Amino acid sequence: MSYQPPVQDLMFCIEHLSGWEKLSSLEEYSEHDLSDIGAVLTGHARFCAEEVAPLSRDGDMQGARFDKGRVTLPEGYARAYAQFVEMGWQALTHPPVYGGIGLPRAVGAAAVEMLNAADMSFGLCPLLTDGAIEALLLTGSDDQRATYLEPLIAGRWSGTMNLTEPQAGSDLGRVATKAVRRADGSYGITGTKIFITYGAHDLTENIIHLVLARTPDAPAGPKGLSLFIVPQKLVNPDGTPGAANAVNCVSIEHKLGVCASPTAVLDYADAAGFLIGRENCGLEYMFIMMNAARFAVGVQGIAISERAFQRALAYARERVQSRPVNGQSRDAVPIIEHPDVRRMLMRMRSLTEGGRAMAVATAGLLDIAHHTGDPETLALAEFMVPLVKGFCTERAVEVASLGVQIHGGMGFIEETGAAQHYRDARILPIYEGTTAIQANDLLGRKVMRDDGETARLFAARIARTEAQLAKGDAAAQAIGAGLAQARGAFEAALDWMLDSSRNDIDAAFAGSVPFLMLAGNLAAGWKLAHGALAAQTARDAGQDPEFMTRKIATALFYARHILPECATEQARILHGAQSLLDADFPD
Amino acid sequence: MSYQPPVQDLMFCIEHLSGWEKLSSLEEYSEHDLSDIGAVLTGHARFCAEEVAPLSRDGDMQGARFDKGRVTLPEGYARAYAQFVEMGWQALTHPPVYGGIGLPRAVGAAAVEMLNAADMSFGLCPLLTDGAIEALLLTGSDDQRATYLEPLIAGRWSGTMNLTEPQAGSDLGRVATKAVRRADGSYGITGTKIFITYGAHDLTENIIHLVLARTPDAPAGPKGLSLFIVPQKLVNPDGTPGAANAVNCVSIEHKLGVCASPTAVLDYADAAGFLIGRENCGLEYMFIMMNAARFAVGVQGIAISERAFQRALAYARERVQSRPVNGQSRDAVPIIEHPDVRRMLMRMRSLTEGGRAMAVATAGLLDIAHHTGDPETLALAEFMVPLVKGFCTERAVEVASLGVQIHGGMGFIEETGAAQHYRDARILPIYEGTTAIQANDLLGRKVMRDDGETARLFAARIARTEAQLAKGDAAAQAIGAGLAQARGAFEAALDWMLDSSRNDIDAAFAGSVPFLMLAGNLAAGWKLAHGALAAQTARDAGQDPEFMTRKIATALFYARHILPECATEQARILHGAQSLLDADFPD
């Protein structure tokens, strides 16, 4: 089935949840109004639906291929990528000074969602390029920015992140790739990097690898890492790609999903690398890139969820099977009429829209924080990033699995397409930091470090939304009640966490992922509730009443079916640590 | 990694949870003592680990192959199956009069678990044969039993279930395959059946298809179906396979998982079929076969969970990454030391052992009911079957997914093996009746039909276990408290369901799957708690204290981490129906 980009809901989120009033008052974004943005997203939607989505199934079947050091992508990828470059889609959120369009991140998130929903294997290439651009913008020298940013933002070159080595996954302190300074100021990079997404391919004129490596005298561990630019082809003085650098693709992986996206093993044999910033600060710089990439991976979760939902919905409408349980028809009906199929569809829809609402809101906070420098907004934005990554990706696995289930036996047949989403989704809670790593980030850096201040701000903002809901109709009040209960669970868990952080750090981290899931669930429920308030106002004003009614219904379903899980997480956190830490695993 | 069959835990469940005292007092089982059974399971374990488990990875890669109507299984399958036949493993639970060994179902469940953990694609062939044997035993004529049972029980012939057609999946009333009576009393069977597991293969001398079809004058819908034996090769008067019957394999499916198990499209072109029992009673007979198969599919869920757990545990022990969060080591440690990895491992272990405990207990109830005819025991056994199928298979998907997660990036690489379990597991909540179909069975046939009587008996039995736990030590009391809370959630949901069944049937079925999950969770927690009591007694008597302590720890973890989900399901059921039924899906 074809992909129908959810432009209306994306625009709803941008208008009502991204802090648009504030955003559009910033000088940087003052030139863009909502109708321009709608036009941009509509154009991007068309490209995604017409040019990219049709590649997804065949791309998965063919996969990326490796032969004698060269990687070939599936048929149609080169043509679609060339169009992507021609239309300038890489440039959306990047600064005009390097050829970008300078749109807010919330719009970028919408575009990333649509591209990855169309074909996640395809979408990964621009996603990594975005990360490289972000890192160079924030940490590159003037010269480096002048050399690399324009072709990256144009999409003519792509970017990669080279972190992982066989012994260094979550634990980047174990990175062993060497960087030896040469007389000309460049470095000779030697080592093997694995799991490099789009580490080798034939779509672009050049590939700019950002590589973590260790200089000979660097301290051991994470504080001895430096970040280098290693272009696949060295850049000529006139800015064109020149001689080949000593980086070779040794093989690509045979993966469960995203099969058309090449995951390379790269061998660096004294390749020329150029230091970014200062030596031994590499991990810090890489985190800048990772934070953007983590947010984007969360958005990929929403993308897969949306696509899986659309496919399941189409099947549920067309598949006729069994009479309704209420006896209202003597004939079999489309399965969408059966309560449990509706339950699964609503679960899919509410988790998808909840994730989207939360992601767009976070994008807005990031931009406002970035441009105003307001520390409270920045803290809240950074609190939200691991929630977007952790919650939306774990839920994507669940949503894709429900999508298979709705298809029954057909879901297990590869030709149907539902299984591909289930396979593709599974990488999301792993790459760019596993869910446990997100949870450590949340708990260690975003909760314990400021002694819960930002977490309490988060809860206080939610309480404000509850107060508004309390003044509304029965549906609004019910949503508010669900939110209040979930917020109570969060606050109880937070108190316990802060207490444990002082007395029993193992016990605190035993509940880190439940805490992340609780906070993520609450954040999505909050932003859906926030959206329901906006929908109520819009409906009262006669704007698209069907759509607005559906937004409220989705928020209500979420409050009734998903938010109650917060209480379970609370119970696990408060009462589950000991039984976990005491467990013994025999040989 | 190699598979280590969990014989000790299986024997623990048989001894303490299958009602062994009662079972062994039955005349049918009086010849078998626990040490015999231990020896049989140890022998089967060796076969599974040494001969079958090594086939799983290559079998998945090669897959079943189809060429010009012939299906070829992966290398090594034929040899392993020949050994399976030679060692008589198909015969375990079947009656001695046809060459069986006549062991209780609890032992059969243990064997099914080990075979499917070793290689689910391989295990499916004997699993379907078991179903065919069961159906023929209970509904076949003397003559039919004499002809087919001995070679099926010997494993020389295999069996299949032919229900599904393109338009008839969950809705078997739509079956259109025709059966026309011939002068000699046989029937000409014509039609197309899809999704036929092991519908064509080269492992056995003959394949006995059990086929649902419709005679010309039969009523429409499910009450017009008859069940037929359609041998792939007609049987000669001396019992040997003879001329080919008009059944052809048209193709096999390209599936997400269990790739070595051929899923056939079978074309029946006036094939010779032999009526089982009476015309128009086919669905009733098929349900007999399906109940056995449903229970077995639940056991497959436990099998996949166990295998995924073992693989994740081995990886977590060997993979060294990151320092511990409590600062107790300056070096990186095996990831099993990290609290969140332990959380995932304990989740996997407790769900696996909980499923096993529940399945073995159910097997015991089925046998006791079958041989004593006690109606209460039968009702309780039949109440448990959809829980075993629904809960253990849904959880298998979750457990396999956690297994991938523990492996990090390596989990997404097919060579690692974790991804195969994730793919294989996904069929389990679908075939032999989707989770929604199990939930309908539970709610419609096992709860509403007797106005909750059996459900209340189930709750009362649990309360009895709680009372015993209350007399125990702190761990026992904590397990009991968790169980009491979950039982309370079940009873509240039950009251609501019975009330809704009279007033609002749609609302009741809106909560059918949450109700199934609630009851399944409770049943597994109950049987783990029951096991903890037995482990306490055994430990006090000095029996294997390490193992017994671990059983108690697992039950406690389950009570703290999994049972609290019951409250969420209760909330969904009581407060979630309207938001689900009101939902609107736009075109």
CSV table of N, CA and C in Angstrom, one decimal, chain A residues 166-171 174 253-257 317 319 321-322 325-326 332 339-340 342-343 345-347 349 397 401 405 408-409 412-415 422-423 426-427 429-430 435-436 505-506 509 513 550 560-561 564-565 568 572 575-576 579-580 583-587, chain B residues 166-171 174 253-257 317 319 321-322 325-326 332 339-340 342-343 345-347 349 397 401 405 408-409 412-415 422-423 426-427 429-430 435-436 505-506 509 513 550 557 560-561 564-565 568 572 575-576 580 583-587:
chain,number,residue,atom,x,y,z
A,166,PRO,N,34.9,-3.2,17.7
A,166,PRO,CA,34.4,-4.4,18.2
A,166,PRO,C,34.4,-4.4,19.7
A,167,GLN,N,35.4,-3.9,20.4
A,167,GLN,CA,35.4,-3.9,21.9
A,167,GLN,C,34.8,-2.6,22.5
A,168,ALA,N,34.3,-1.7,21.7
A,168,ALA,CA,33.8,-0.4,22.2
A,168,ALA,C,32.5,-0.1,21.6
A,169,GLY,N,31.4,-0.5,22.3
A,169,GLY,CA,30.1,-0.2,21.8
A,169,GLY,C,29.5,0.9,22.7
A,170,SER,N,28.7,0.6,23.7
A,170,SER,CA,28.2,1.6,24.6
A,170,SER,C,29.4,2.2,25.4
A,171,ASP,N,30.4,1.5,25.5
A,171,ASP,CA,31.6,1.9,26.3
A,171,ASP,C,32.6,2.5,25.4
A,174,ARG,N,36.7,2.6,25.4
A,174,ARG,CA,37.5,1.6,24.9
A,174,ARG,C,38.0,1.7,23.5
A,253,GLU,N,27.3,-5.6,6.9
A,253,GLU,CA,26.7,-6.6,7.7
A,253,GLU,C,25.4,-7.2,7.1
A,254,HIS,N,25.1,-8.4,7.5
A,254,HIS,CA,23.8,-9.1,7.1
A,254,HIS,C,22.9,-8.9,8.3
A,255,LYS,N,21.9,-8.0,8.1
A,255,LYS,CA,21.1,-7.5,9.2
A,255,LYS,C,19.7,-8.0,9.2
A,256,LEU,N,19.1,-7.8,10.4
A,256,LEU,CA,17.7,-8.2,10.6
A,256,LEU,C,16.8,-7.2,9.7
A,257,GLY,N,17.1,-6.0,9.7
A,257,GLY,CA,16.3,-5.0,9.0
A,257,GLY,C,17.1,-3.9,8.4
A,317,ARG,N,-9.5,-2.4,7.1
A,317,ARG,CA,-10.7,-1.9,6.3
A,317,ARG,C,-11.1,-2.9,5.2
A,319,ARG,N,-10.1,-6.3,4.8
A,319,ARG,CA,-10.2,-7.7,5.1
A,319,ARG,C,-11.5,-8.0,5.8
A,321,GLN,N,-13.9,-10.6,7.7
A,321,GLN,CA,-13.8,-11.9,8.4
A,321,GLN,C,-14.6,-11.8,9.7
A,322,SER,N,-15.5,-12.8,9.8
A,322,SER,CA,-16.3,-13.0,11.0
A,322,SER,C,-17.4,-12.0,11.2
A,325,VAL,N,-19.5,-9.4,17.2
A,325,VAL,CA,-19.8,-10.1,18.4
A,325,VAL,C,-21.1,-9.6,19.0
A,326,ASN,N,-21.5,-8.4,18.6
A,326,ASN,CA,-22.8,-7.8,19.1
A,326,ASN,C,-24.0,-8.3,18.3
A,332,ALA,N,-20.3,-11.5,7.7
A,332,ALA,CA,-18.9,-11.2,8.1
A,332,ALA,C,-18.7,-9.7,7.8
A,339,PRO,N,-14.0,-5.2,18.0
A,339,PRO,CA,-13.4,-4.4,19.1
A,339,PRO,C,-11.9,-4.6,19.3
A,340,ASP,N,-11.4,-5.8,19.2
A,340,ASP,CA,-10.0,-5.9,19.5
A,340,ASP,C,-9.1,-5.4,18.4
A,342,ARG,N,-9.9,-2.8,16.7
A,342,ARG,CA,-9.9,-1.3,17.0
A,342,ARG,C,-9.0,-1.0,18.1
A,343,ARG,N,-9.0,-1.8,19.1
A,343,ARG,CA,-8.1,-1.6,20.3
A,343,ARG,C,-6.6,-1.5,19.8
A,345,LEU,N,-5.5,-0.9,16.7
A,345,LEU,CA,-5.3,0.3,15.8
A,345,LEU,C,-5.2,1.6,16.7
A,346,MET,N,-6.1,1.7,17.7
A,346,MET,CA,-6.0,2.9,18.5
A,346,MET,C,-4.7,2.9,19.3
A,347,ARG,N,-4.3,1.8,19.8
A,347,ARG,CA,-3.0,1.7,20.5
A,347,ARG,C,-1.9,2.2,19.5
A,349,ARG,N,-2.3,4.1,16.8
A,349,ARG,CA,-2.4,5.6,16.5
A,349,ARG,C,-2.1,6.5,17.7
A,397,VAL,N,8.8,-0.5,18.3
A,397,VAL,CA,8.9,-2.0,18.2
A,397,VAL,C,7.5,-2.6,18.5
A,401,SER,N,4.9,-4.5,15.9
A,401,SER,CA,4.5,-5.8,16.2
A,401,SER,C,3.0,-5.9,16.2
A,405,GLN,N,0.4,-8.2,13.9
A,405,GLN,CA,-0.7,-9.0,14.5
A,405,GLN,C,-2.1,-8.7,13.8
A,408,GLY,N,-2.8,-10.8,10.9
A,408,GLY,CA,-3.0,-12.2,11.0
A,408,GLY,C,-1.8,-13.0,10.3
A,409,GLY,N,-2.2,-14.1,9.7
A,409,GLY,CA,-1.1,-14.9,9.0
A,409,GLY,C,-0.5,-14.2,7.9
A,412,PHE,N,2.9,-12.4,8.6
A,412,PHE,CA,4.1,-13.2,8.7
A,412,PHE,C,4.7,-13.4,7.4
A,413,ILE,N,4.0,-13.1,6.3
A,413,ILE,CA,4.5,-13.3,4.9
A,413,ILE,C,5.2,-12.0,4.5
A,414,GLU,N,6.4,-12.2,4.1
A,414,GLU,CA,7.2,-11.0,3.8
A,414,GLU,C,6.6,-10.1,2.7
A,415,GLU,N,6.0,-10.6,1.7
A,415,GLU,CA,5.4,-9.8,0.6
A,415,GLU,C,4.4,-8.8,1.2
A,422,TYR,N,8.5,-4.5,11.3
A,422,TYR,CA,8.9,-5.2,12.6
A,422,TYR,C,10.4,-5.4,12.6
A,423,ARG,N,10.9,-5.8,11.5
A,423,ARG,CA,12.4,-6.0,11.4
A,423,ARG,C,13.1,-4.6,11.5
A,426,ARG,N,13.5,-2.8,14.9
A,426,ARG,CA,14.2,-3.4,16.0
A,426,ARG,C,15.6,-2.7,16.3
A,427,ILE,N,16.1,-2.1,15.3
A,427,ILE,CA,17.4,-1.4,15.5
A,427,ILE,C,17.2,-0.1,16.3
A,429,PRO,N,15.8,0.9,19.2
A,429,PRO,CA,16.2,1.1,20.6
A,429,PRO,C,17.6,0.7,20.9
A,430,ILE,N,18.4,0.4,19.8
A,430,ILE,CA,19.8,0.0,20.0
A,430,ILE,C,20.7,1.1,19.5
A,435,THR,N,18.5,1.9,24.9
A,435,THR,CA,17.5,2.4,25.8
A,435,THR,C,18.1,2.6,27.2
A,436,ALA,N,19.0,1.6,27.6
A,436,ALA,CA,19.6,1.8,28.9
A,436,ALA,C,20.5,3.0,28.9
A,505,ILE,N,22.9,3.6,44.9
A,505,ILE,CA,22.9,4.0,43.5
A,505,ILE,C,22.5,2.8,42.6
A,506,ASP,N,22.9,1.6,43.0
A,506,ASP,CA,22.5,0.4,42.2
A,506,ASP,C,21.0,0.3,42.2
A,509,PHE,N,19.6,2.8,39.6
A,509,PHE,CA,19.8,2.4,38.2
A,509,PHE,C,19.1,1.1,37.9
A,513,VAL,N,15.4,2.3,33.4
A,513,VAL,CA,14.6,2.1,32.2
A,513,VAL,C,13.1,2.3,32.5
A,550,ARG,N,-11.2,13.9,16.4
A,550,ARG,CA,-10.3,12.7,16.4
A,550,ARG,C,-9.0,13.0,17.3
A,560,ARG,N,-6.7,6.6,28.8
A,560,ARG,CA,-7.3,5.5,29.4
A,560,ARG,C,-6.5,4.2,29.3
A,561,HIS,N,-5.7,4.1,28.2
A,561,HIS,CA,-5.1,2.8,27.9
A,561,HIS,C,-3.5,2.8,28.1
A,564,PRO,N,-2.1,4.6,32.2
A,564,PRO,CA,-2.1,3.7,33.4
A,564,PRO,C,-0.9,2.8,33.5
A,565,GLU,N,-0.1,2.7,32.5
A,565,GLU,CA,1.1,1.9,32.6
A,565,GLU,C,2.1,2.6,33.5
A,568,THR,N,2.4,1.1,36.9
A,568,THR,CA,3.1,-0.2,37.0
A,568,THR,C,4.6,0.2,37.0
A,572,ARG,N,7.4,-0.9,40.0
A,572,ARG,CA,8.6,-1.6,39.7
A,572,ARG,C,9.8,-0.8,40.3
A,575,HIS,N,9.5,-0.8,44.3
A,575,HIS,CA,9.5,-2.0,45.0
A,575,HIS,C,10.2,-3.2,44.3
A,576,GLY,N,10.8,-2.8,43.2
A,576,GLY,CA,11.4,-3.9,42.4
A,576,GLY,C,12.9,-4.0,42.4
A,579,SER,N,14.7,-7.2,44.4
A,579,SER,CA,14.5,-8.6,43.8
A,579,SER,C,15.4,-8.7,42.5
A,580,LEU,N,15.7,-7.6,41.9
A,580,LEU,CA,16.5,-7.6,40.7
A,580,LEU,C,18.0,-7.7,41.0
A,583,ALA,N,19.2,-11.1,42.3
A,583,ALA,CA,19.1,-12.3,41.4
A,583,ALA,C,20.5,-12.8,41.1
A,584,ASP,N,20.5,-14.1,41.0
A,584,ASP,CA,21.7,-14.9,40.8
A,584,ASP,C,21.6,-15.7,39.6
A,585,PHE,N,22.7,-15.6,38.7
A,585,PHE,CA,22.6,-16.4,37.5
A,585,PHE,C,23.7,-17.4,37.6
A,586,PRO,N,23.3,-18.7,37.6
A,586,PRO,CA,24.3,-19.8,37.8
A,586,PRO,C,25.0,-20.0,36.5
A,587,ASP,N,26.2,-20.6,36.6
A,587,ASP,CA,26.9,-21.0,35.3
A,587,ASP,C,26.2,-22.1,34.6
B,166,PRO,N,-7.8,-18.6,1.5
B,166,PRO,CA,-7.6,-17.2,1.4
B,166,PRO,C,-8.7,-16.3,2.0
B,167,GLN,N,-9.9,-16.7,1.9
B,167,GLN,CA,-11.0,-15.9,2.5
B,167,GLN,C,-11.4,-16.4,3.9
B,168,ALA,N,-10.8,-17.5,4.4
B,168,ALA,CA,-11.2,-18.1,5.6
B,168,ALA,C,-10.0,-18.3,6.5
B,169,GLY,N,-9.8,-17.3,7.4
B,169,GLY,CA,-8.7,-17.4,8.4
B,169,GLY,C,-9.3,-17.6,9.7
B,170,SER,N,-9.4,-16.6,10.5
B,170,SER,CA,-10.1,-16.7,11.8
B,170,SER,C,-11.5,-17.2,11.6
B,171,ASP,N,-12.1,-16.8,10.5
B,171,ASP,CA,-13.5,-17.1,10.2
B,171,ASP,C,-13.6,-18.3,9.4
B,174,ARG,N,-16.2,-19.5,6.5
B,174,ARG,CA,-16.1,-19.2,5.1
B,174,ARG,C,-15.4,-20.2,4.3
B,253,GLU,N,5.5,-20.3,1.2
B,253,GLU,CA,5.5,-18.9,1.5
B,253,GLU,C,7.0,-18.5,1.9
B,254,HIS,N,7.2,-17.2,1.6
B,254,HIS,CA,8.4,-16.5,2.0
B,254,HIS,C,8.1,-15.8,3.3
B,255,LYS,N,8.6,-16.3,4.4
B,255,LYS,CA,8.1,-15.8,5.7
B,255,LYS,C,9.2,-15.0,6.5
B,256,LEU,N,8.7,-14.3,7.5
B,256,LEU,CA,9.5,-13.6,8.4
B,256,LEU,C,10.4,-14.5,9.2
B,257,GLY,N,9.9,-15.7,9.7
B,257,GLY,CA,10.6,-16.6,10.5
B,257,GLY,C,10.3,-18.0,10.2
B,317,ARG,N,27.4,-12.5,30.0
B,317,ARG,CA,28.5,-12.9,30.8
B,317,ARG,C,29.8,-12.6,30.1
B,319,ARG,N,30.4,-10.5,27.3
B,319,ARG,CA,30.7,-9.1,26.8
B,319,ARG,C,31.1,-8.2,27.9
B,321,GLN,N,32.0,-4.4,29.1
B,321,GLN,CA,31.7,-3.1,28.6
B,321,GLN,C,31.3,-2.2,29.7
B,322,SER,N,32.0,-1.1,29.9
B,322,SER,CA,31.6,0.0,30.9
B,322,SER,C,31.9,-0.5,32.4
B,325,VAL,N,28.1,1.2,37.7
B,325,VAL,CA,27.6,2.6,38.1
B,325,VAL,C,27.9,2.8,39.6
B,326,ASN,N,28.1,1.8,40.4
B,326,ASN,CA,28.3,2.0,41.8
B,326,ASN,C,29.8,2.3,42.1
B,332,ALA,N,36.1,-1.9,33.2
B,332,ALA,CA,34.9,-2.4,32.6
B,332,ALA,C,34.6,-3.8,33.1
B,339,PRO,N,22.9,-3.1,36.3
B,339,PRO,CA,21.5,-3.3,36.8
B,339,PRO,C,20.5,-3.5,35.6
B,340,ASP,N,20.6,-2.7,34.6
B,340,ASP,CA,19.5,-2.8,33.6
B,340,ASP,C,19.6,-4.1,32.8
B,342,ARG,N,20.6,-6.9,34.1
B,342,ARG,CA,20.0,-7.9,35.0
B,342,ARG,C,18.5,-7.8,35.0
B,343,ARG,N,18.0,-6.6,34.9
B,343,ARG,CA,16.6,-6.4,34.8
B,343,ARG,C,16.0,-7.1,33.6
B,345,LEU,N,17.4,-9.6,31.9
B,345,LEU,CA,17.6,-11.0,32.0
B,345,LEU,C,16.6,-11.6,33.0
B,346,MET,N,16.3,-10.9,34.1
B,346,MET,CA,15.3,-11.4,35.0
B,346,MET,C,13.9,-11.4,34.5
B,347,ARG,N,13.6,-10.4,33.7
B,347,ARG,CA,12.3,-10.3,33.0
B,347,ARG,C,12.2,-11.6,32.1
B,349,ARG,N,13.9,-14.4,32.3
B,349,ARG,CA,13.8,-15.7,33.0
B,349,ARG,C,12.5,-15.9,33.7
B,397,VAL,N,7.3,-13.0,22.2
B,397,VAL,CA,7.7,-11.9,21.4
B,397,VAL,C,8.5,-10.9,22.2
B,401,SER,N,12.5,-10.1,21.9
B,401,SER,CA,12.9,-8.7,21.7
B,401,SER,C,13.9,-8.3,22.7
B,405,GLN,N,17.9,-7.0,22.4
B,405,GLN,CA,18.3,-5.7,23.1
B,405,GLN,C,19.6,-5.9,23.9
B,408,GLY,N,22.8,-5.6,22.1
B,408,GLY,CA,23.1,-4.4,21.5
B,408,GLY,C,23.2,-4.5,20.0
B,409,GLY,N,24.1,-3.8,19.4
B,409,GLY,CA,24.2,-3.8,17.9
B,409,GLY,C,24.4,-5.2,17.4
B,412,PHE,N,21.3,-7.2,16.2
B,412,PHE,CA,20.7,-6.9,14.9
B,412,PHE,C,21.4,-7.6,13.7
B,413,ILE,N,22.5,-8.2,14.0
B,413,ILE,CA,23.3,-8.9,13.0
B,413,ILE,C,22.8,-10.3,12.9
B,414,GLU,N,22.4,-10.8,11.8
B,414,GLU,CA,21.7,-12.1,11.7
B,414,GLU,C,22.6,-13.3,12.2
B,415,GLU,N,23.9,-13.2,12.0
B,415,GLU,CA,24.8,-14.2,12.4
B,415,GLU,C,24.8,-14.5,13.9
B,422,TYR,N,13.6,-13.5,17.5
B,422,TYR,CA,12.7,-12.4,17.3
B,422,TYR,C,11.8,-12.7,16.1
B,423,ARG,N,12.4,-13.1,15.0
B,423,ARG,CA,11.6,-13.4,13.8
B,423,ARG,C,10.7,-14.6,14.0
B,426,ARG,N,7.4,-14.3,16.2
B,426,ARG,CA,6.3,-13.5,15.8
B,426,ARG,C,5.1,-14.2,15.3
B,427,ILE,N,5.3,-15.5,14.8
B,427,ILE,CA,4.1,-16.2,14.3
B,427,ILE,C,3.3,-16.8,15.5
B,429,PRO,N,1.8,-15.7,18.3
B,429,PRO,CA,0.5,-15.1,18.7
B,429,PRO,C,-0.5,-15.1,17.5
B,430,ILE,N,-0.1,-15.6,16.4
B,430,ILE,CA,-1.0,-15.6,15.2
B,430,ILE,C,-1.6,-17.0,14.9
B,435,THR,N,-4.3,-14.1,19.2
B,435,THR,CA,-4.5,-13.8,20.6
B,435,THR,C,-5.9,-13.3,20.8
B,436,ALA,N,-6.5,-12.6,19.9
B,436,ALA,CA,-7.9,-12.2,20.0
B,436,ALA,C,-8.8,-13.3,20.0
B,505,ILE,N,-22.2,-5.9,25.2
B,505,ILE,CA,-21.3,-7.0,24.8
B,505,ILE,C,-20.0,-6.4,24.1
B,506,ASP,N,-20.2,-5.3,23.3
B,506,ASP,CA,-19.1,-4.7,22.7
B,506,ASP,C,-18.0,-4.2,23.7
B,509,PHE,N,-16.0,-7.1,25.0
B,509,PHE,CA,-15.0,-7.6,24.1
B,509,PHE,C,-13.9,-6.6,23.7
B,513,VAL,N,-8.7,-8.9,25.2
B,513,VAL,CA,-7.3,-9.3,25.2
B,513,VAL,C,-6.6,-8.8,26.5
B,550,ARG,N,17.0,-19.9,43.8
B,550,ARG,CA,16.8,-19.2,42.6
B,550,ARG,C,15.3,-19.3,42.2
B,557,PHE,N,10.8,-11.8,41.9
B,557,PHE,CA,11.0,-10.8,40.8
B,557,PHE,C,9.7,-10.7,40.0
B,560,ARG,N,7.1,-8.7,41.8
B,560,ARG,CA,7.5,-7.3,41.9
B,560,ARG,C,7.4,-6.5,40.5
B,561,HIS,N,7.7,-7.3,39.5
B,561,HIS,CA,7.9,-6.6,38.2
B,561,HIS,C,6.8,-6.9,37.2
B,564,PRO,N,2.5,-6.5,38.7
B,564,PRO,CA,1.8,-5.2,38.8
B,564,PRO,C,1.2,-4.8,37.5
B,565,GLU,N,1.5,-5.4,36.4
B,565,GLU,CA,0.8,-5.1,35.1
B,565,GLU,C,-0.7,-5.4,35.2
B,568,THR,N,-2.9,-2.4,35.6
B,568,THR,CA,-3.0,-1.7,34.3
B,568,THR,C,-4.1,-2.3,33.4
B,572,ARG,N,-7.6,-0.6,32.1
B,572,ARG,CA,-8.0,-0.6,30.7
B,572,ARG,C,-9.4,-1.2,30.5
B,575,HIS,N,-12.2,1.1,32.5
B,575,HIS,CA,-12.3,2.5,32.1
B,575,HIS,C,-12.0,2.8,30.6
B,576,GLY,N,-11.6,1.7,29.8
B,576,GLY,CA,-11.1,2.0,28.5
B,576,GLY,C,-12.0,1.7,27.4
B,580,LEU,N,-12.4,3.4,23.2
B,580,LEU,CA,-12.0,2.5,22.1
B,580,LEU,C,-13.2,2.4,21.1
B,583,ALA,N,-13.9,5.4,18.9
B,583,ALA,CA,-12.8,5.9,18.0
B,583,ALA,C,-13.3,5.8,16.5
B,584,ASP,N,-12.9,6.8,15.8
B,584,ASP,CA,-13.3,6.9,14.4
B,584,ASP,C,-12.1,6.9,13.5
B,585,PHE,N,-12.1,6.1,12.5
B,585,PHE,CA,-11.0,6.1,11.5
B,585,PHE,C,-11.4,6.7,10.2
B,586,PRO,N,-10.9,7.8,9.9
B,586,PRO,CA,-11.3,8.5,8.6
B,586,PRO,C,-10.7,7.7,7.4
B,587,ASP,N,-11.3,8.0,6.3
B,587,ASP,CA,-10.8,7.4,5.1
B,587,ASP,C,-9.5,8.1,4.6
